[in-house]
PDB file of C-alpha atoms in Angstrom:
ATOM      1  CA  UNK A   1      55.465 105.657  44.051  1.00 46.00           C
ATOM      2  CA  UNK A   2      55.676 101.726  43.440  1.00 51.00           C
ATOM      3  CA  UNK A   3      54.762 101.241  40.156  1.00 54.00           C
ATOM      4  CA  UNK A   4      55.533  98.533  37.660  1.00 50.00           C
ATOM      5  CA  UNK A   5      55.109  96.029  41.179  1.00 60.00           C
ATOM      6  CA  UNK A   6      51.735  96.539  42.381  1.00 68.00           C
ATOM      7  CA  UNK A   7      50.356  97.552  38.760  1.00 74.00           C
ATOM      8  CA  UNK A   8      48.627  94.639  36.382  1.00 77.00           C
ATOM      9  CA  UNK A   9      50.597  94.967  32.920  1.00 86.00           C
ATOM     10  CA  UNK A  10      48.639  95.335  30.129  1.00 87.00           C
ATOM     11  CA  UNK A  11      49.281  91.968  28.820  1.00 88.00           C
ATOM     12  CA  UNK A  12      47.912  90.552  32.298  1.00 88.00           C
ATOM     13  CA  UNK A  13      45.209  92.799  31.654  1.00 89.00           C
ATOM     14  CA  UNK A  14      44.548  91.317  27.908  1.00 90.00           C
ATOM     15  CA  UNK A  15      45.321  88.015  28.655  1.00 91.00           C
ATOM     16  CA  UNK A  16      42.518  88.441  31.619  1.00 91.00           C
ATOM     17  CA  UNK A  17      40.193  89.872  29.096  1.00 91.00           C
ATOM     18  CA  UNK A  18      40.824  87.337  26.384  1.00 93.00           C
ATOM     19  CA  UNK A  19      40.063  84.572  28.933  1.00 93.00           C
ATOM     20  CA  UNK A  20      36.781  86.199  29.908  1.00 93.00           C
ATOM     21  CA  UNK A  21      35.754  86.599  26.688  1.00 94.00           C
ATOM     22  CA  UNK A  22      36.537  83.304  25.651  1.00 93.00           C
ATOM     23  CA  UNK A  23      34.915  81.764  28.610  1.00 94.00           C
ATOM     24  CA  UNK A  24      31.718  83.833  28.022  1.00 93.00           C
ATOM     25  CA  UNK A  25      31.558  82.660  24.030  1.00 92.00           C
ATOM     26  CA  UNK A  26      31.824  79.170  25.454  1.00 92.00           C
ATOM     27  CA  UNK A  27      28.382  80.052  27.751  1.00 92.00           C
ATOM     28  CA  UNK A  28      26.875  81.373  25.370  1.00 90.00           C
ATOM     29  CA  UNK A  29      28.097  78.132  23.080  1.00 90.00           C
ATOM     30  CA  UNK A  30      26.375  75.953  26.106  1.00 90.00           C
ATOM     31  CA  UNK A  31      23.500  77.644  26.801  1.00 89.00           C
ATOM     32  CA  UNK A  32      22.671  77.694  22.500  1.00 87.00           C
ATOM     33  CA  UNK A  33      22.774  73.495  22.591  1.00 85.00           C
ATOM     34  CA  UNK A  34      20.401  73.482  25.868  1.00 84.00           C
ATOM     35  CA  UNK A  35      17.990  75.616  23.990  1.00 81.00           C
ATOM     36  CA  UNK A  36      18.537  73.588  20.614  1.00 81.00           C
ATOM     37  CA  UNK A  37      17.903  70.274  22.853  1.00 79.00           C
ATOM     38  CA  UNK A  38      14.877  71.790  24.835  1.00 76.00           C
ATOM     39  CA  UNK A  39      13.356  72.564  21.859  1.00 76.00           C
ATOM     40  CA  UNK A  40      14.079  69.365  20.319  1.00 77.00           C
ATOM     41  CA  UNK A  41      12.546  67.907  23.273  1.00 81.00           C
ATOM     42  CA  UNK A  42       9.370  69.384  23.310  1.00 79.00           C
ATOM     43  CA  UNK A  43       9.379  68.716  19.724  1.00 84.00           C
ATOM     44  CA  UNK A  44       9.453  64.943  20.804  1.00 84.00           C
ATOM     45  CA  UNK A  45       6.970  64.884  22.981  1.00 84.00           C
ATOM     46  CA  UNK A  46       4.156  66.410  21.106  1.00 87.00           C
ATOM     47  CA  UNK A  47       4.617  63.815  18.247  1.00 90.00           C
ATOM     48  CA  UNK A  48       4.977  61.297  21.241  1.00 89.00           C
ATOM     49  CA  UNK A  49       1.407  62.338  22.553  1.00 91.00           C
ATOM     50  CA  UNK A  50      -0.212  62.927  18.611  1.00 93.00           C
ATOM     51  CA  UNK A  51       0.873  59.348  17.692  1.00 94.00           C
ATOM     52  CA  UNK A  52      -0.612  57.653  20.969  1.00 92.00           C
ATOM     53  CA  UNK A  53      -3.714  59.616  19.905  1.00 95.00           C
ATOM     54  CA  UNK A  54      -4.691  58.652  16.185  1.00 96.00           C
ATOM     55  CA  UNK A  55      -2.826  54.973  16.966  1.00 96.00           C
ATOM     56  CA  UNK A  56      -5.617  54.823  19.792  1.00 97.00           C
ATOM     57  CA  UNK A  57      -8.619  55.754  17.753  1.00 97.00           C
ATOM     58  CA  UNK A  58      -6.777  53.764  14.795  1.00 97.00           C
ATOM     59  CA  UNK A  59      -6.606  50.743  17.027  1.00 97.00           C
ATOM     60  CA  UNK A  60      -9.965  50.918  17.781  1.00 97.00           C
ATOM     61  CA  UNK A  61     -11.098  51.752  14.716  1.00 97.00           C
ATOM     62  CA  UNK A  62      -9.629  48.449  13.133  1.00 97.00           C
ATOM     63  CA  UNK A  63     -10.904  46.240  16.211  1.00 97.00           C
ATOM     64  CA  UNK A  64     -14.392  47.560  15.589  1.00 97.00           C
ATOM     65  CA  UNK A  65     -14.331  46.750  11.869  1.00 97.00           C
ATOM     66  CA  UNK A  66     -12.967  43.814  12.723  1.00 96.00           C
ATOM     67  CA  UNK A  67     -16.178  42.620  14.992  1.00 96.00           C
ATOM     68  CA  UNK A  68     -18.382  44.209  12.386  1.00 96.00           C
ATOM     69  CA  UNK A  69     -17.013  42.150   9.596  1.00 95.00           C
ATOM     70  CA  UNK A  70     -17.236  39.088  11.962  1.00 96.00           C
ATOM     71  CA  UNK A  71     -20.133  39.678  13.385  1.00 95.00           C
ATOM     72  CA  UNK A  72     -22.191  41.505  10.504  1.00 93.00           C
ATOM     73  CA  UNK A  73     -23.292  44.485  13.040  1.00 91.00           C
ATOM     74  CA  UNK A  74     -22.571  47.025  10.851  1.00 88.00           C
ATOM     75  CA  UNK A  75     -21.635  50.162  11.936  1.00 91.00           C
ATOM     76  CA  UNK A  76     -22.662  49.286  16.019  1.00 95.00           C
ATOM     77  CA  UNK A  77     -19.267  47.703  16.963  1.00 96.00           C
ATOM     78  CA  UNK A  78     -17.543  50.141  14.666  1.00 96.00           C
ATOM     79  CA  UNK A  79     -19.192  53.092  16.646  1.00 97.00           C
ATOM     80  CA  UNK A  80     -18.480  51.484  20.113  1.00 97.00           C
ATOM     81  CA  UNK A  81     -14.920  51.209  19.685  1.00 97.00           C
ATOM     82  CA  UNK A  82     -13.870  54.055  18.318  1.00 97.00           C
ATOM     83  CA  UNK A  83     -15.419  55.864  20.855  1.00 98.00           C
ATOM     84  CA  UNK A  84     -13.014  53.693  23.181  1.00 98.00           C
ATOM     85  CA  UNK A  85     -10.436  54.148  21.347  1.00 97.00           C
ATOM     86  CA  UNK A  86     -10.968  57.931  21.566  1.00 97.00           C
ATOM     87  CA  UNK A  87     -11.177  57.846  25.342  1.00 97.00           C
ATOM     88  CA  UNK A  88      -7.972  55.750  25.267  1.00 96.00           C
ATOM     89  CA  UNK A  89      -6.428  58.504  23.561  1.00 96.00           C
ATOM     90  CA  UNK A  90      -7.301  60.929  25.579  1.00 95.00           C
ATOM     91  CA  UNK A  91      -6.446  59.025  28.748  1.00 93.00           C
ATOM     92  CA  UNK A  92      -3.126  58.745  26.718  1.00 91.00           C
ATOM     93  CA  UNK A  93      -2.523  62.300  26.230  1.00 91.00           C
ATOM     94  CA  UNK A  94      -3.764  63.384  29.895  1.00 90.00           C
ATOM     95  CA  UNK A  95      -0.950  60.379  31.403  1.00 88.00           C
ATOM     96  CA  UNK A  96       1.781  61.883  28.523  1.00 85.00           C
ATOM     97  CA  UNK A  97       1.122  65.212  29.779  1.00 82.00           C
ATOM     98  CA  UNK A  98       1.428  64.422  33.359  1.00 80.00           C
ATOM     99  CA  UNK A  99      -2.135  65.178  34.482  1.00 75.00           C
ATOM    100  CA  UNK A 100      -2.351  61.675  35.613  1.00 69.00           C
ATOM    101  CA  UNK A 101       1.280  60.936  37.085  1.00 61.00           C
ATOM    102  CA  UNK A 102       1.476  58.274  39.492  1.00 60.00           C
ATOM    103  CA  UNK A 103       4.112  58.537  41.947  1.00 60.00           C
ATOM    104  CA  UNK A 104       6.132  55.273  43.322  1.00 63.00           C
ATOM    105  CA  UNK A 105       4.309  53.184  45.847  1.00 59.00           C
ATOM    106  CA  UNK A 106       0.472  54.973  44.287  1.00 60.00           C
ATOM    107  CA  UNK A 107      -2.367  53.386  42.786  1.00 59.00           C
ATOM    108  CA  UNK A 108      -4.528  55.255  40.584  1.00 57.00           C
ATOM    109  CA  UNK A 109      -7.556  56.188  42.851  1.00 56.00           C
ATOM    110  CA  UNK A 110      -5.831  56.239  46.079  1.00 56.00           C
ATOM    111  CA  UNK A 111      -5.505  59.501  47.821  1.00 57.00           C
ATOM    112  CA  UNK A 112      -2.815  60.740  49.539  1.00 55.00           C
ATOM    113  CA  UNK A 113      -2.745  62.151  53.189  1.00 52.00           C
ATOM    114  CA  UNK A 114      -1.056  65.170  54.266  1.00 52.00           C
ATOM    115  CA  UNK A 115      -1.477  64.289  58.097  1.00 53.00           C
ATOM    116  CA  UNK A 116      -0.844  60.667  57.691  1.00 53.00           C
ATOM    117  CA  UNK A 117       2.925  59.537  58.652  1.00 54.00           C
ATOM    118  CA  UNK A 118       3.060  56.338  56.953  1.00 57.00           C
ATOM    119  CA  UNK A 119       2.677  57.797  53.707  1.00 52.00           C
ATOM    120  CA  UNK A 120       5.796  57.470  51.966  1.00 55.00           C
ATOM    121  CA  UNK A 121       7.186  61.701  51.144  1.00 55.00           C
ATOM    122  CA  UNK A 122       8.211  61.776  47.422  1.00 48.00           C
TER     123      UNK A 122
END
């Protein structure tokens, strides 16, 4: 029969193999980094939204000290703005976490219409 002309030679064969191999080390090289960086970037993001926390209540902390020592209302201005600085935070976190994500061309409060053509499709 024809052989020898029709037939892959083992070294087409190897050399085949070798390439697959190496191009399936090189995936498995590629796919190692976008884990590595996903997890770096998560990483990121909760000391992103933990810092915009305590600086919030720390913020407000100082400011309300601040008023108290100014003002000699003890703990009352203290008390009031830490508590805003706490909601702050929050508000913080919720935006960082993309609970509250406004959109281009959206307002916070302003609801968007399914049925209404103007509205601009994101």
């Amino acid at each position: 029969m024809n052989e020898g002309k029709n037939d892959p030679s083992l070294e087409d064969l190897s050399a085949k193999l070798g390439a697959l191999k190496a191009e399936r080390d090189l995936e498995a090289q590629r796919r190692k980094a976008k884990d590595e960086a996903s997890r770096k970037s998560g990483l990121g993001a909760a000391w992103k939204i933990s810092s915009e926390l305590v600086g919030a209540v720390i913020v407000g902390s100082a400011i309300g000290y601040g008023l108290d020592y100014a003002f000699g209302t003890s703990p009352l201005m203290l008390i009031v703005f830490v508590l805003m600085g706490c909601a702050a935070g929050i508000l913080n976190v919720f935006r960082a976490a993309g609970v509250f994500s406004y959109g281009p061309g959206r307002r916070p409060g302003s609801q968007r219409s399914d049925t209404d053509p103007k509205d601009p499709v994101e």
